[in-house]
Coordinates of C-alpha atoms in Angstrom, one line a residue:
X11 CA -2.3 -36.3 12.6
X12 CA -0.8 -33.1 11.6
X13 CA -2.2 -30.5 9.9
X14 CA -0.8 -31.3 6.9
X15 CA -2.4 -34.4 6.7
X16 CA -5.8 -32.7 6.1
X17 CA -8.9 -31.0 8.4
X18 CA -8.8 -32.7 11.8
X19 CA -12.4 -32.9 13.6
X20 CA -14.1 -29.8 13.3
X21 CA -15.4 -30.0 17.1
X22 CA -12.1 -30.1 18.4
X23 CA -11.0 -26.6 16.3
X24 CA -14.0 -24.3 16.5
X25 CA -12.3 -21.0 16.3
X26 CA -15.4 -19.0 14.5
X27 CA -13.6 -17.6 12.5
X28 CA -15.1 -15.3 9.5
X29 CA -13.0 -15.3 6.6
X30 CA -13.2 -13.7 2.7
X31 CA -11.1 -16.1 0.5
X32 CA -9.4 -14.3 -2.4
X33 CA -7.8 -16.9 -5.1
X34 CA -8.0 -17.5 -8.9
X35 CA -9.3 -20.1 -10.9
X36 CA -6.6 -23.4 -10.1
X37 CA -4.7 -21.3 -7.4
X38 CA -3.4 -23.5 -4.5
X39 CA -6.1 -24.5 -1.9
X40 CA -3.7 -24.5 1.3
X41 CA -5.2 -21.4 2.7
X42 CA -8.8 -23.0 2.5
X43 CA -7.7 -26.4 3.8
X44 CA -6.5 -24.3 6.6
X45 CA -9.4 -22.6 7.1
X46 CA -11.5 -26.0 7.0
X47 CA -8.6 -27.0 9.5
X48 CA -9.8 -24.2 11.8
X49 CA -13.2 -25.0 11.7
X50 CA -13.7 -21.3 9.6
X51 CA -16.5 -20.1 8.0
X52 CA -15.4 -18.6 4.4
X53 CA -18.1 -15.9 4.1
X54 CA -17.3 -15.2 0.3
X55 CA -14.5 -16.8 -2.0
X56 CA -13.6 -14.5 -4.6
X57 CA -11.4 -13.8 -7.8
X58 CA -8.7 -11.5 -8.0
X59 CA -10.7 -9.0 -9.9
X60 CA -13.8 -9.2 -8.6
X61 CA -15.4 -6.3 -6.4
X62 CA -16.0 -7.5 -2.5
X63 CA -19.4 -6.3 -2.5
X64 CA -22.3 -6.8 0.3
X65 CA -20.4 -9.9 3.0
X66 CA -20.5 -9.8 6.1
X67 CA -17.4 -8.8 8.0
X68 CA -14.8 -11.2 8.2
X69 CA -11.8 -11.9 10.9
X70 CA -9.9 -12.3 8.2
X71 CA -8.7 -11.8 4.7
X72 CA -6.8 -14.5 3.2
X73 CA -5.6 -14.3 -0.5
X74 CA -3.4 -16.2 -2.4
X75 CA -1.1 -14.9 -4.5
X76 CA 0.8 -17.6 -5.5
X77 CA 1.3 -17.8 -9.7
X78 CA -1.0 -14.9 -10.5
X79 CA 0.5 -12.1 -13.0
X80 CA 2.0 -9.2 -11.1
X81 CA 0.4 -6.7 -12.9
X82 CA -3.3 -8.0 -11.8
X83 CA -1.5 -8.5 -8.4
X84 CA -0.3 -4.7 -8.5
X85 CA -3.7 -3.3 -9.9
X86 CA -5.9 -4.9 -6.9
X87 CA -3.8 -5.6 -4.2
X88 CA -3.7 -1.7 -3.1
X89 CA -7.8 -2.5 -2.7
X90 CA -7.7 -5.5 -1.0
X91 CA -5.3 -3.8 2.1
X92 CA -7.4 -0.9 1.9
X93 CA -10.4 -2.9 2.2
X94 CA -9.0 -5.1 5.1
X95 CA -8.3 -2.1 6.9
X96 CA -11.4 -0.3 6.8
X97 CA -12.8 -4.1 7.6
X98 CA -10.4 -3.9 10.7
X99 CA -9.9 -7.4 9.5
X100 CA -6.7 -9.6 9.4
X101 CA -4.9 -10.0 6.4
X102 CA -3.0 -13.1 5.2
X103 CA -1.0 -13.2 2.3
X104 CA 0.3 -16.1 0.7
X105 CA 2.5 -16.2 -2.7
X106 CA 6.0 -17.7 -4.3
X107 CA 9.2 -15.9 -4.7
X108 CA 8.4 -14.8 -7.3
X109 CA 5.4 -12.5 -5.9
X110 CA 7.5 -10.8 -3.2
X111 CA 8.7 -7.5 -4.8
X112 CA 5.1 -7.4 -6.1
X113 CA 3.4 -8.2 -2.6
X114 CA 5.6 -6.1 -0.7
X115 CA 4.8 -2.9 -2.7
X116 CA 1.4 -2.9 -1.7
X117 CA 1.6 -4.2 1.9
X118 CA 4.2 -5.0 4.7
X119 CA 4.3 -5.0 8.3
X120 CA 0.8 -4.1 10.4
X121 CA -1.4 -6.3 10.7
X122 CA -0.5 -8.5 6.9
X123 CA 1.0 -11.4 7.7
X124 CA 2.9 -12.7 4.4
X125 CA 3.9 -16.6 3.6
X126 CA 6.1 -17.4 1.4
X127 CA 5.6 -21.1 -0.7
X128 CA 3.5 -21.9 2.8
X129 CA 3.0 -25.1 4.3
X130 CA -0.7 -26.1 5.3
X131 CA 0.6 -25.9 9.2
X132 CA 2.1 -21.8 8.2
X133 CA -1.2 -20.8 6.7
X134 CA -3.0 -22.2 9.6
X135 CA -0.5 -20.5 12.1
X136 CA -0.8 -17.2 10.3
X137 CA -4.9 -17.0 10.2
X138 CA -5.0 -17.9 13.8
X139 CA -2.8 -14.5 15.0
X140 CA -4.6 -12.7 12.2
X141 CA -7.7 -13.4 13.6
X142 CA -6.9 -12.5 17.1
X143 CA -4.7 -9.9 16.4
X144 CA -8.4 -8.4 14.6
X145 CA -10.2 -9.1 17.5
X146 CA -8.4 -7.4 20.2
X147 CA -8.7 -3.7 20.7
X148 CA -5.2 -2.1 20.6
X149 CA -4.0 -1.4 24.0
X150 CA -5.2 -4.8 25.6
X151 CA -3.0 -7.5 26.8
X152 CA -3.7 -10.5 28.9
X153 CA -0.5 -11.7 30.9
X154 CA -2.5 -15.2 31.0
X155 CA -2.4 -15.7 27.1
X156 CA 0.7 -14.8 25.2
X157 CA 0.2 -15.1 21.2
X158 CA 2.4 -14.5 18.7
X159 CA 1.3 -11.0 18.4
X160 CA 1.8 -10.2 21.8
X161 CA 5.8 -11.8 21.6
X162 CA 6.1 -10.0 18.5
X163 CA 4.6 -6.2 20.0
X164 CA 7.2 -7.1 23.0
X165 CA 10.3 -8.1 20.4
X166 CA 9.4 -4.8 18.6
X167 CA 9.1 -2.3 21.8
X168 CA 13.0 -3.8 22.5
X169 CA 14.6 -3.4 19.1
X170 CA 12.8 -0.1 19.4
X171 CA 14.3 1.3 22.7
X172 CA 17.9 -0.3 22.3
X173 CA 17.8 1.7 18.8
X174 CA 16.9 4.7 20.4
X175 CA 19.3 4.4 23.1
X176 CA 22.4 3.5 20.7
X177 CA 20.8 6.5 18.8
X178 CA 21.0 8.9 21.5
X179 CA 25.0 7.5 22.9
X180 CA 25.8 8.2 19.1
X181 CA 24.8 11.6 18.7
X182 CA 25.9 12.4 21.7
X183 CA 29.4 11.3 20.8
X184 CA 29.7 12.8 17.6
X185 CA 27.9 16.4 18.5
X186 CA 29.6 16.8 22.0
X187 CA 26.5 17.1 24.2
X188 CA 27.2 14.7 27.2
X189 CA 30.1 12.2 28.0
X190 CA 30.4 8.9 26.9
X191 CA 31.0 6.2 29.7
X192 CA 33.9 4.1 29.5
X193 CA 33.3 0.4 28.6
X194 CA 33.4 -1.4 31.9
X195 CA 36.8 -3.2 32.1
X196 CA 38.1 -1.1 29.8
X197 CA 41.6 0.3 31.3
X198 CA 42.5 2.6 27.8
X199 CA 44.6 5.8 29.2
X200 CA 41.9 8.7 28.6
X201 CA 44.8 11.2 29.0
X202 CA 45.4 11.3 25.5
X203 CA 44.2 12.9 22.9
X204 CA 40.7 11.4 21.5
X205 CA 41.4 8.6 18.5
X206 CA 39.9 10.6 15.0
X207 CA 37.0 9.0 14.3
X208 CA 37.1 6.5 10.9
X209 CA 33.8 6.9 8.8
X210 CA 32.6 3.6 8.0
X211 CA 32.9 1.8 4.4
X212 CA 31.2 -0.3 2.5
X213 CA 34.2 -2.4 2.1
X214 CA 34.1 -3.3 5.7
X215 CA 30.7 -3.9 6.3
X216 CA 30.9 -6.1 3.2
X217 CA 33.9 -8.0 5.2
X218 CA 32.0 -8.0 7.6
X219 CA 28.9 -10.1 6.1
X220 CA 31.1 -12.4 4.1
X221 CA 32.6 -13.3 7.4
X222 CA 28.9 -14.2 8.5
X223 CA 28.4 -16.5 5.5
X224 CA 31.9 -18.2 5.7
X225 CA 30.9 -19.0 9.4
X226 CA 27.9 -20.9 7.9
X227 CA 29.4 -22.8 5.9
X228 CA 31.3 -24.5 8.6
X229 CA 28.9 -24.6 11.1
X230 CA 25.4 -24.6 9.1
X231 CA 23.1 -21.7 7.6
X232 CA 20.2 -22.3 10.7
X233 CA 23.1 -22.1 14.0
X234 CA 23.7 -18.4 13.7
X235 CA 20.7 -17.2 12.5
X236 CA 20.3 -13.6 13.1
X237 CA 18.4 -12.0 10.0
X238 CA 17.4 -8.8 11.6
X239 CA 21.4 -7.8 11.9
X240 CA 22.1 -9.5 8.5
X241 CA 19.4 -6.6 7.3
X242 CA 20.8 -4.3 8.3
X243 CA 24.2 -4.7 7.5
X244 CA 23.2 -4.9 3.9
X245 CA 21.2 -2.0 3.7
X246 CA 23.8 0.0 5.7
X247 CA 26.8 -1.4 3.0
X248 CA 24.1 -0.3 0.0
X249 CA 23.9 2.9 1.4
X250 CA 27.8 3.6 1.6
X251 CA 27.5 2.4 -2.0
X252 CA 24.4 4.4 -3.0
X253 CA 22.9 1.2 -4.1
X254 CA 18.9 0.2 -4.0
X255 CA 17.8 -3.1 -2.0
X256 CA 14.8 -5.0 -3.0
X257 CA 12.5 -7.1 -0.7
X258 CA 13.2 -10.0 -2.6
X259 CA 16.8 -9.2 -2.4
X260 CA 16.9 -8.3 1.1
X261 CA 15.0 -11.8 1.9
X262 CA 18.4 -12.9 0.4
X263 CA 20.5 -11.4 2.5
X264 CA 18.7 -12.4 5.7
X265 CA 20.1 -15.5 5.1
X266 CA 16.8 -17.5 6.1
X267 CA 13.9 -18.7 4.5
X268 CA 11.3 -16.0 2.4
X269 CA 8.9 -16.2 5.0
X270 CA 10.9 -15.8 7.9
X271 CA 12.7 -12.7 6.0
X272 CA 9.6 -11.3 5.5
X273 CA 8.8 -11.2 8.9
X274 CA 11.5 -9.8 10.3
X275 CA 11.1 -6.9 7.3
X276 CA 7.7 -6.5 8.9
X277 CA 8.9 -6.0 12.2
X278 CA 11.9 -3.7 11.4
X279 CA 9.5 -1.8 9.4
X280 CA 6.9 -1.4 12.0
X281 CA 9.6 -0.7 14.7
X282 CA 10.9 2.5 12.1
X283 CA 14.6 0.8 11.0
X284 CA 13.7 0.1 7.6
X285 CA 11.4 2.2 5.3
X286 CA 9.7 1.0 2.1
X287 CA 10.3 3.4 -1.0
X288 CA 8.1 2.6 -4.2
X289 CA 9.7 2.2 -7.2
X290 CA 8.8 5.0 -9.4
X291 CA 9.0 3.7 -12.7
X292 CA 7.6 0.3 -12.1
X293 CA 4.7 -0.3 -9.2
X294 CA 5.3 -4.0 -8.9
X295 CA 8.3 -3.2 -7.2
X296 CA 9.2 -1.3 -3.8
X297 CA 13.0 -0.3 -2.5
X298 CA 13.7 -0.7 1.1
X299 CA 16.2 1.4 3.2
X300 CA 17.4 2.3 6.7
X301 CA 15.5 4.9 8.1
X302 CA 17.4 8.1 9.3
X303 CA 17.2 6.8 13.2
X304 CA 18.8 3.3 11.8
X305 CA 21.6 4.8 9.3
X306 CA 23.0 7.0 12.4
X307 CA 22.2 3.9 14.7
X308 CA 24.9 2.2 12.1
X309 CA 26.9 5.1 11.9
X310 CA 27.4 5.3 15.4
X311 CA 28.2 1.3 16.2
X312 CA 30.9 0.9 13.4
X313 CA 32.4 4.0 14.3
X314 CA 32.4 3.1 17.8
X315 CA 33.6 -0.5 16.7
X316 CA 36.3 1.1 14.7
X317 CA 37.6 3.5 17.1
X318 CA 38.0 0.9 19.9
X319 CA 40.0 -1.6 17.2
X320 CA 37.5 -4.3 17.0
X321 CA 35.7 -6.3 14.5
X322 CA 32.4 -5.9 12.8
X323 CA 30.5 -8.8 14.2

């Protein structure tokens, strides 16, 4: 049986978990199936616009999202994350497309995990690294149990440190302050003068990502995946253009499913790549952009990749 198929034994899935269940009248029950699934205890159900009042403290927050108006979704959503936070609770989001730009104005990356058009099996998956992730203290990490959390803290602490350290080779090739290693292998006479560096165009890094999605069509949209680049070559093209990027957009451009995209936003977030930037004439709605750290990171790599006569990858 699988855990779409419906709750399997209760005795065999006894997490304990606590959780408060926020959905409107008719809203999907996967994230309650899945908590039934888990053997979970749903300390309150409530309405979007109800108050939480006197519960006791969940593990979790779940909400679903999915088909309610983005304006009630913009008006309590703020609350909700505020509310898991003080809580130190979990928080699980689950919606449609067309909740994402809505959503992601009010919460990305931390400790929300966000589903988009979620199977049973995702909600189930995403409550049980919610809960743990709340009951944990920050700092501690058994080498003997691995979760999802744990691969993801590790996956961020690298994207981190190789950001830093293309950061660091960057400005030190453009400001002067140390020399820049050759490329192993690399047999260039350095007796000449230094190539003049080519600032990078949006023109090339839209090449650049066309090439990407031509390669898929030949080879399949799910071989190549690598959303995290894809990101970041799209927000790095609509800065050269002085464009703005949605989530929902930039979930395009990832090239992989909503959820997945949203993910990966999380994490690039969290690591300080991307920064979110509310829309200031409509709440529902948030921008994301390349932090300062991340545009130079760019900077530095395509002019590098320029000036040694090689492709954007």
């Amino acid at each position: 049986m699988t855990l779409s198929d419906g709750p399997p034994d209760a005795a065999n899935y006894d997490t304990g978990i606590d959780a408060i269940l926020i959905a409107g009248p008719g809203a999907p029950d996967r994230l309650a199936v899945a908590l039934a699934a888990l053997n979970g205890r749903i300390v309150a159900r409530l309405d979007w616009p109800a108050g939480f009042g006197d519960h006791a403290t969940p593990q979790v927050i779940v909400v679903e999202a999915g088909g309610v108006d983005p304006a009630i979704i913009a008006e309590h959503l703020p609350g909700i994350v505020h509310q898991a936070a003080s809580m130190q609770a979990g928080l699980v989001v689950a919606m449609g497309v067309d909740e994402i730009d809505v959503v992601a104005a009010a919460t990305l990356g931390g400790s929300t995990r966000l589903l988009v058009d979620p199977t049973v099996g995702d909600c189930v998956a995403a409550i049980v690294v919610a809960a743990e992730a709340a009951r944990i203290p920050a700092g501690v990490f058994d080498v003997h149990r691995e979760t999802d959390g744990t691969r993801l803290e590790r996956l961020n602490t690298e994207v981190a440190r190789i950001a830093e350290a293309l950061a660091r080779l960057t400005r030190a090739e453009i400001e002067g302050d140390a020399p820049v290693a050759p490329i192993v292998g690399d047999r260039t006479n350095r007796y000449g003068a230094p190539p003049a560096l080519v600032e990078p165009s949006a023109a090339d890094v839209r090449r650049a990502i066309r090439a990407r999605r031509l390669r898929d069509q030949f080879f399949g949209a799910t071989l190549f995946e690598d959303p995290g680049w894809d990101m970041l070559l799209d927000l790095y093209a609509a800065e050269l253009e002085r464009g703005r990027v949605s989530v929902s957009s930039l979930c395009i451009a990832a090239a992989v499913a909503p959820t997945t995209a949203l993910r990966w936003i999380a994490r690039m977030t969290d690591t300080g790549l991307f920064e979110r930037r509310p829309d200031l004439l409509d709440r529902r709605r948030a921008f994301m952009v390349l932090s300062d750290r991340a545009s130079e990171a760019m900077r530095g790599y395509i002019v590098a990749t320029k000036g040694a006569d090689l492709r954007i990858p």
